[in-house]
Short mmCIF file of C-alpha atoms in Angstrom, two decimals:
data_model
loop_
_atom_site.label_atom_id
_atom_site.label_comp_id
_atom_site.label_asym_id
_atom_site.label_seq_id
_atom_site.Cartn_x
_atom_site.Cartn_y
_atom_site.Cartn_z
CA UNK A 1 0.00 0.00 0.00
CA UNK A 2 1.41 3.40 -0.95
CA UNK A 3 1.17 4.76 2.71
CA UNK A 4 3.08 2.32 4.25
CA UNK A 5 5.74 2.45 1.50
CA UNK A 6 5.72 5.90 1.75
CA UNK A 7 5.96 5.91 5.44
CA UNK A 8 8.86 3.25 4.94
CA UNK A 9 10.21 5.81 2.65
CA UNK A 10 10.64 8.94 5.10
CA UNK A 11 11.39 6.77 7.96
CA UNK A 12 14.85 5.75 5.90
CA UNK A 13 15.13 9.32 5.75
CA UNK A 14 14.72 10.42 9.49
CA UNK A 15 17.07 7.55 10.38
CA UNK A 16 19.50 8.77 8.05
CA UNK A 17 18.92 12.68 9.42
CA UNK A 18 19.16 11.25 13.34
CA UNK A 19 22.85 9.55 11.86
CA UNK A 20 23.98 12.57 10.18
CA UNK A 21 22.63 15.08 12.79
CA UNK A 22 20.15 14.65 15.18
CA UNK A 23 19.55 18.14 16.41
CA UNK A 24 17.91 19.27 13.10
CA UNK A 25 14.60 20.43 13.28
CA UNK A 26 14.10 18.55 9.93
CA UNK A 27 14.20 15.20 11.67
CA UNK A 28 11.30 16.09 14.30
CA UNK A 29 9.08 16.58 10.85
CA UNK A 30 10.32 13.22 9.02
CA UNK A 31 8.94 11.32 12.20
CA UNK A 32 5.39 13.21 12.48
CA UNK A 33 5.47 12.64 8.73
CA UNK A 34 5.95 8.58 8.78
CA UNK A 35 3.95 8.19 12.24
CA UNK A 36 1.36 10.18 10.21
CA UNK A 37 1.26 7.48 7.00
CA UNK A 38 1.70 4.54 8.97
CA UNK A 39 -1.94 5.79 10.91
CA UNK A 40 -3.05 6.20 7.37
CA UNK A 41 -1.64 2.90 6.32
CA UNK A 42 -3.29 1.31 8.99
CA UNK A 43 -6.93 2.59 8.48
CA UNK A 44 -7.10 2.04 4.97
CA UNK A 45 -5.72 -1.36 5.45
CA UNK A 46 -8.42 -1.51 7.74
CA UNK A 47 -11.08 -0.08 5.72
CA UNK A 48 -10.45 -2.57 3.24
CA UNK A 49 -10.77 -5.93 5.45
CA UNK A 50 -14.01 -7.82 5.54
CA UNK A 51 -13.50 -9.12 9.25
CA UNK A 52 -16.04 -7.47 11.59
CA UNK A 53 -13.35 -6.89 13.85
CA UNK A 54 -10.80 -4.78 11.68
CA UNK A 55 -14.03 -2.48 11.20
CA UNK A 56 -14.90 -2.35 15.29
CA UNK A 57 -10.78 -1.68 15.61
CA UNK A 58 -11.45 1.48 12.34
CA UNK A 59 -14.39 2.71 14.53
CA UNK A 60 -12.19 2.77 17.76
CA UNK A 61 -9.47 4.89 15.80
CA UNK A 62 -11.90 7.35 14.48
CA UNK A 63 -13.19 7.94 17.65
CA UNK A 64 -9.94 8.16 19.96
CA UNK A 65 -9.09 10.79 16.94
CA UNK A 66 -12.20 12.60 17.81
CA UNK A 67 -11.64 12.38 21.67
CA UNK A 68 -8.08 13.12 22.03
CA UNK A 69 -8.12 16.98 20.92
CA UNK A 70 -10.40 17.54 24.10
CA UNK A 71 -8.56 15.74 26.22
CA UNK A 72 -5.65 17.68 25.45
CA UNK A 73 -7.29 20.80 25.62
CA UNK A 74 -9.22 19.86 28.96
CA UNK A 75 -5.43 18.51 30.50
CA UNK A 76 -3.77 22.15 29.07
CA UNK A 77 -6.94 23.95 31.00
CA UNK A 78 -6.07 22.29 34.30
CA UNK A 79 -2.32 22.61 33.77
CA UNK A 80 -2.76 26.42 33.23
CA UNK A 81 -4.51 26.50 36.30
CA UNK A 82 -2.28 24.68 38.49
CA UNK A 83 0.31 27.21 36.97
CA UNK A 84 -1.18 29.80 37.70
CA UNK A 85 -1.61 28.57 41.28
CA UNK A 86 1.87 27.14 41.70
CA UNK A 87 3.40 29.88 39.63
CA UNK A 88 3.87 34.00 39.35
CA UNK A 89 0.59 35.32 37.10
CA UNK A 90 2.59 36.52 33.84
CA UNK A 91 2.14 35.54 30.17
CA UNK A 92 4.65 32.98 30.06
CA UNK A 93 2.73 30.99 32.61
CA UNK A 94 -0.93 31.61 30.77
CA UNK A 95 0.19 29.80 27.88
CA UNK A 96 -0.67 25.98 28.95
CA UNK A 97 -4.84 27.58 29.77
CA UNK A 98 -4.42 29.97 27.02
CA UNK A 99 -3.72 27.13 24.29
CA UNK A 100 -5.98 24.95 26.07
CA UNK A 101 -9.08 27.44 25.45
CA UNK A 102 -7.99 28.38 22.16
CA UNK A 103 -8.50 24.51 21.16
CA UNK A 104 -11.87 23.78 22.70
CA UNK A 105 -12.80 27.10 20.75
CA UNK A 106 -11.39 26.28 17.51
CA UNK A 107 -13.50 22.58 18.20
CA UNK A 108 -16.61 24.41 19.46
CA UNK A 109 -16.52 26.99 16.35
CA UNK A 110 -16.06 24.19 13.77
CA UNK A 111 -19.37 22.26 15.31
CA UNK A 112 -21.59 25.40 15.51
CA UNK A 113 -20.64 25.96 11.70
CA UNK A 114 -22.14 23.18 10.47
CA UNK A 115 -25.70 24.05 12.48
CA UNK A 116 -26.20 26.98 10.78
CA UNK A 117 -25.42 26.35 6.98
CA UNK A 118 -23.56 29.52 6.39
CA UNK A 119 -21.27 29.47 3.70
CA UNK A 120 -19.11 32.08 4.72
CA UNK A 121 -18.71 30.44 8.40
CA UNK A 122 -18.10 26.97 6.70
CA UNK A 123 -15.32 28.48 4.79
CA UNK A 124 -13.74 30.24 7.57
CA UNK A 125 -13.95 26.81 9.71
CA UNK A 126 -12.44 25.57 6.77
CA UNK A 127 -9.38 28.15 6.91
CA UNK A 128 -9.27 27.85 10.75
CA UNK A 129 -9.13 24.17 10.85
CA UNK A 130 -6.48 23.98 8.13
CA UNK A 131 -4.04 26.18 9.85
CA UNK A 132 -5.11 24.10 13.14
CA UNK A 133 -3.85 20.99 11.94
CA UNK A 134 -0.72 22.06 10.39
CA UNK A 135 0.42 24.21 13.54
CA UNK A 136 -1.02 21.13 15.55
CA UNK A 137 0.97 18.40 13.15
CA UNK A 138 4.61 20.56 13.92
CA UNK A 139 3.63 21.03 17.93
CA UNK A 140 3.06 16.92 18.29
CA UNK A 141 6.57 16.14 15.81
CA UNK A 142 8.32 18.77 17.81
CA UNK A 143 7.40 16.96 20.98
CA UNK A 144 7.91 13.61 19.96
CA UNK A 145 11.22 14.01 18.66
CA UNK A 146 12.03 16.30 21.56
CA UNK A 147 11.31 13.60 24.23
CA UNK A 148 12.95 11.02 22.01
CA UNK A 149 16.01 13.42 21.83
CA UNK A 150 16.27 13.50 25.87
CA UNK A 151 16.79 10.32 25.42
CA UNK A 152 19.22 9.35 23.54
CA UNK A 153 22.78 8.78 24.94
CA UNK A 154 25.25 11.61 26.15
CA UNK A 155 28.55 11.46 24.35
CA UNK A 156 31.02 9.11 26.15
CA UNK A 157 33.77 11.63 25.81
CA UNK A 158 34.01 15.65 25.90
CA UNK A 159 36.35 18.39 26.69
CA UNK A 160 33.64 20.59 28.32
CA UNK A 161 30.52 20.69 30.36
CA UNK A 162 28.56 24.02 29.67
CA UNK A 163 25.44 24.28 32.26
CA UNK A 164 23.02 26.99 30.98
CA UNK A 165 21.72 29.22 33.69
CA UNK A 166 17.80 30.15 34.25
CA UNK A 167 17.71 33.18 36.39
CA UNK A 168 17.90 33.75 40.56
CA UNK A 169 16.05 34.18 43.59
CA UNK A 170 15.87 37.11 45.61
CA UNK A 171 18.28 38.83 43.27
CA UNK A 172 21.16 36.12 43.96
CA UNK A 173 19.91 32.56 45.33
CA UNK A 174 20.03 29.42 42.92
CA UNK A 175 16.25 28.19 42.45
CA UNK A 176 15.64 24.62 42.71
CA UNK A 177 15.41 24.91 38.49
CA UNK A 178 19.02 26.20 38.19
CA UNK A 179 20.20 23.39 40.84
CA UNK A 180 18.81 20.43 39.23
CA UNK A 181 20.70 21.71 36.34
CA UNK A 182 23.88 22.11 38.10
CA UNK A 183 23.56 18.85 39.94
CA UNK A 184 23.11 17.11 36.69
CA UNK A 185 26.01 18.95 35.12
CA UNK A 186 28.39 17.57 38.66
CA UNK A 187 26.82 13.90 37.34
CA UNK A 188 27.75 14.64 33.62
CA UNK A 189 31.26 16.20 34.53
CA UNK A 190 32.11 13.00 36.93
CA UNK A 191 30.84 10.54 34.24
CA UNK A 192 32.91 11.75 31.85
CA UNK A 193 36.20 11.92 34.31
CA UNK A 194 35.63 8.38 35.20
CA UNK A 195 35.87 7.63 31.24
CA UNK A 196 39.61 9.18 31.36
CA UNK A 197 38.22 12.56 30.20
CA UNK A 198 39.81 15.73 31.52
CA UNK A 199 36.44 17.89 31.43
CA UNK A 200 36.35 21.31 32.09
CA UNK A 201 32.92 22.71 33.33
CA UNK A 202 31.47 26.08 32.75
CA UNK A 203 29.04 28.11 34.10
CA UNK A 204 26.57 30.58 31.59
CA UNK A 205 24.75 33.39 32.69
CA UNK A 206 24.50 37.00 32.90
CA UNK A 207 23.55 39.49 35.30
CA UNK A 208 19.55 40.63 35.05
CA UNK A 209 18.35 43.86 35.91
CA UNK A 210 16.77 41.96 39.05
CA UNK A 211 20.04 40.22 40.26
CA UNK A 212 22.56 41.25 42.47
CA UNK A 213 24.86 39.23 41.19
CA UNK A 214 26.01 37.85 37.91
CA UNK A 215 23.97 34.15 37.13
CA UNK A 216 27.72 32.51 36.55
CA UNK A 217 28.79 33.78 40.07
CA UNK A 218 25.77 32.31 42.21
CA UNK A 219 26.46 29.27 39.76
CA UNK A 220 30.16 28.42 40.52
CA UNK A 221 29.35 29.42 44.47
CA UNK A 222 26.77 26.36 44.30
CA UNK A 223 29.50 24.02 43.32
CA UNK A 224 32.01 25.19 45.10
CA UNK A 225 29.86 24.49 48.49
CA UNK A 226 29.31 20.95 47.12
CA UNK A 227 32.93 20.40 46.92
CA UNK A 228 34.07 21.12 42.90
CA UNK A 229 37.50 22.27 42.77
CA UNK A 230 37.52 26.06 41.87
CA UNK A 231 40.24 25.79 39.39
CA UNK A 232 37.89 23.11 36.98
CA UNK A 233 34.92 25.72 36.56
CA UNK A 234 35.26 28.70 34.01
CA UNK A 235 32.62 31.85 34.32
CA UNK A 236 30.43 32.78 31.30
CA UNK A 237 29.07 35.75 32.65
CA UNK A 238 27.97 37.94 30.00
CA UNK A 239 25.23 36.83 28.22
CA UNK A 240 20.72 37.11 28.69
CA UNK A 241 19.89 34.37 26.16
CA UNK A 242 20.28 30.62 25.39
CA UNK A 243 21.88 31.94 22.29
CA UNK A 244 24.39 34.03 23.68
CA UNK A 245 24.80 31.49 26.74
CA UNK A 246 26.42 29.19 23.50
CA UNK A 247 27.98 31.45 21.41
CA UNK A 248 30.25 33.17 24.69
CA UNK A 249 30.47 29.53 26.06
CA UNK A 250 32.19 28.81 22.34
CA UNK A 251 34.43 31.51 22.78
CA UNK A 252 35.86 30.24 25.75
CA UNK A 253 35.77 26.74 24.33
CA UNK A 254 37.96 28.01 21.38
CA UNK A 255 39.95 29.87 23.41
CA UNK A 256 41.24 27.27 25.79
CA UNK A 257 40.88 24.21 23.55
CA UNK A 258 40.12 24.89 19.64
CA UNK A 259 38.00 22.61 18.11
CA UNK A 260 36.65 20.87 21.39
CA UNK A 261 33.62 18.89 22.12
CA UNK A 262 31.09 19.90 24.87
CA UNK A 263 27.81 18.73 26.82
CA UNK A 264 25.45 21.13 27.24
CA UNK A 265 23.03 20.55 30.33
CA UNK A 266 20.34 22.47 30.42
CA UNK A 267 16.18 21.72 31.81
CA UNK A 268 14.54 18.64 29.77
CA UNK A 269 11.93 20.83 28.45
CA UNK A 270 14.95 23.19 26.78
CA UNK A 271 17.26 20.49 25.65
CA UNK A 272 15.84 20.70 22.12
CA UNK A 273 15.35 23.67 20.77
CA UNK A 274 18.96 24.66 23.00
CA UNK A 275 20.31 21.54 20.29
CA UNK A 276 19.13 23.46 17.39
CA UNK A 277 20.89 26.46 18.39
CA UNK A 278 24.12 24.81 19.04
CA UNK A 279 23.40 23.33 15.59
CA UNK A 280 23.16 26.60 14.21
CA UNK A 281 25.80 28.71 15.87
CA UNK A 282 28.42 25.86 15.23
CA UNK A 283 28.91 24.49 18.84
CA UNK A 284 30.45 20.85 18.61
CA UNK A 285 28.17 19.34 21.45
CA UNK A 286 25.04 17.39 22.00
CA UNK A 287 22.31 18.38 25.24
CA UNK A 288 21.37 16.49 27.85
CA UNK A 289 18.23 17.72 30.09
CA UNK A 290 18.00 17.75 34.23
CA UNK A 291 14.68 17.06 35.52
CA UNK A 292 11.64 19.83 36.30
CA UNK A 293 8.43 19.70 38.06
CA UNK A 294 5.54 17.76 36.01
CA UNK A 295 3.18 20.90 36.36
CA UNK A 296 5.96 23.11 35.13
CA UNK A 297 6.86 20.91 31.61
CA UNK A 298 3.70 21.55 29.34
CA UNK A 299 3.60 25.45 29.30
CA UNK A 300 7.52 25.11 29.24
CA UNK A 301 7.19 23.00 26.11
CA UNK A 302 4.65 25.22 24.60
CA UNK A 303 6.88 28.01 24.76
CA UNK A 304 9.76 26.33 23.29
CA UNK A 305 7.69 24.89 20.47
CA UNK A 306 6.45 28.64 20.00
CA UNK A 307 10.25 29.81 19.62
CA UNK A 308 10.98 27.53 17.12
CA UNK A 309 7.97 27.98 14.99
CA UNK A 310 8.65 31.34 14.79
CA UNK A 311 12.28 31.19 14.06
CA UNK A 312 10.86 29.46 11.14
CA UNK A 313 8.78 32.25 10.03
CA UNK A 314 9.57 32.95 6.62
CA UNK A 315 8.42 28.86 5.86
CA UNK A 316 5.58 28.93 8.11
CA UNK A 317 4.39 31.86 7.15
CA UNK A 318 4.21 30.66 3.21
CA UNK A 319 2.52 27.78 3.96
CA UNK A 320 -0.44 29.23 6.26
CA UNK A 321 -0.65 31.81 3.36
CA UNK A 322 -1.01 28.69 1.05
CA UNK A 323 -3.52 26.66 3.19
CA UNK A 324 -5.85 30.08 3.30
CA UNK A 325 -5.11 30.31 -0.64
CA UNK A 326 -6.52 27.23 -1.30
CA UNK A 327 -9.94 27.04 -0.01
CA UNK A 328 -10.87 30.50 -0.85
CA UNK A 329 -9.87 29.78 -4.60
CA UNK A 330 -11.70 26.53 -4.38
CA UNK A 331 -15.19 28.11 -2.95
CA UNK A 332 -14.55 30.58 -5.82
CA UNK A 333 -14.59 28.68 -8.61
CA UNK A 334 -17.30 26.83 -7.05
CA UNK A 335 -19.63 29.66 -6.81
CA UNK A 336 -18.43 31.40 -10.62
CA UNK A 337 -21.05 31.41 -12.54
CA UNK A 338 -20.52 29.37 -15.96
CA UNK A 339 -19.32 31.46 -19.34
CA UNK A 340 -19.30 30.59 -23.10
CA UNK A 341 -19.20 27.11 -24.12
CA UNK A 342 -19.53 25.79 -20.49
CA UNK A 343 -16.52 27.69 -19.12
CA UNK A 344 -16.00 29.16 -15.81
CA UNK A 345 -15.98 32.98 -14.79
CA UNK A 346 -15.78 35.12 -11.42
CA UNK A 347 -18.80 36.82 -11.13
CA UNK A 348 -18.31 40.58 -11.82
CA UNK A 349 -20.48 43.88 -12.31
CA UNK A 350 -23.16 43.98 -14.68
CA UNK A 351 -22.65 45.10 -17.97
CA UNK A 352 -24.23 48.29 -19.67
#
């Protein structure tokens, strides 16, 4: 069947991607691609058998597609809550309830559309539900390939460990955020040493407005009170973004030992989008994540799925463009009234 060769096809492809690279964005999109035809592959296969139980097993498909978008959207609704309750009230931490709601209305606006017959409602449900699924498709392959990322293996062997910072209490206290990534950066650094690598580990983060001290200091204070020999740790303490956490992390990398190889350790929800950066800015390294609070990781993911989307503007934006295009030049042609010899025109003004 052409799905499942198809599926077969692009699977090839993401294994070759995950070989070559696997902190390419293009990989997350091969996977929601083939996971995509195989479910395809699968219901058609279905479809087509005659035993009474492949149809009961099409039915139960069908309808766990038709359940699951409120059950997301009904566990994002509580999440945002318990965020909000656990949490500071700011937009960052809206974003779980906010998507949540913005699903069951999408849902609820596409079933009132079809009570009332409108063709100008059933063509913007069209348009909404389009652009739905395709920002929907690239959330669920971002996720999936993000928690399959976590998981694969750290390199064996590195000449650095670079822990990303995450902002401070009370102007200069490590949150428990920031220490679960420093303790897993200790666990990455000693792994490595017991390998016969001769690590060095640094420390990335800037000073904030807020702080009293620079992220990097209140960093290399927290392992030095656990221990860590001062003279291993190197301060990275000029930077306000993951991307400048890397590229000033690089520098000193280069600096001390050209062309080295790091491990980045950073929060599991970040590890991803923190690869594709690395990716881009040329750091030789792979990410490994430390462990957050279970009510913290869905708005955390939403926010890094957000960032990437839009740091893919220029592509997303053409194809949301294209998927309005289409149905609007469909329901036109539709509704043109026929010319000479049976062809098709857009309606227009009446003539004199």
């Amino acid at each position: 069947m052409f799905a499942f060769k198809a599926a077969a096809v692009i699977l090839a492809l993401f294994v070759a991607g995950v070989l070559r690279d696997r902190r390419s964005f293009a990989n997350a999109v091969l996977l929601g691609l083939a996971l995509a035809l195989v479910a395809l592959g699968t219901a058609e296969w279905l479809a087509r058998g005659h035993d009474p139980a492949d149809r009961v097993v099409l039915l139960a498909m069908f309808a766990l597609v038709a359940v699951v978008p409120f059950l997301v959207a009904a566990y994002l609704v509580v999440n945002g809550v318990t965020m909000l309750r656990r949490e500071s009230v700011r937009p960052a931490n809206l974003l779980s309830l906010l998507v949540g709601l913005g699903t069951l209305a999408v849902i609820g606006f596409r079933l009132a559309t079809r009570l009332t017959g409108s063709g100008e409602l059933i063509l913007s449900a069209t348009i909404v539900m389009l652009l739905f699924a395709y920002v929907s498709f690239q959330c669920v392959s971002f996720v999936l390939y993000a928690f399959l990322y976590g998981r694969l293996p750290a390199p064996r062997n590195a000449d650095f460990v670079v822990v990303l910072g995450s902002g401070l209490l009370d102007g200069g206290r490590v949150p428990p955020l920031l220490a679960s990534r420093l303790d897993r950066g200790l666990a990455v650094y000693r792994a490595l040493a017991a390998r016969g690598s001769d690590p060095v580990l640094i420390v990335s983060g800037g000073k904030g407005s807020d702080e009293q001290v620079a992220e990097a200091d209140a960093m290399a204070g927290y392992l030095a009170a656990r221990g860590f020999p001062a003279d291993r740790i190197e301060r990275e303490d000029q930077s306000a973004s993951t991307e400048e956490n890397l590229a000033n992390s690089k520098a000193i990398m280069d600096r001390l030992r050209p062309g080295a190889t790091c491990v980045i350790v950073t929060s599991n929800f970040h590890v991803f989008r923190t690869a594709m950066i690395a990716r881009r800015i040329g750091v030789r390294g792979q990410v490994t994540g430390a462990r957050t609070a279970g009510y913290y990781w869905p708005s955390a993911t939403l926010r890094e799925f957000a960032a990437v989307f839009v740091s893919y503007k220029a592509v997303n934006l053409a194809i949301c463009l294209l998927l309005v295009a289409v149905p609007v030049t469909v329901t036109l042609l539709h509704h043109a009234p026929p010319g000479p010899h049976g062809a098709f025109r857009p309606r227009g003004p009446a003539g004199p």
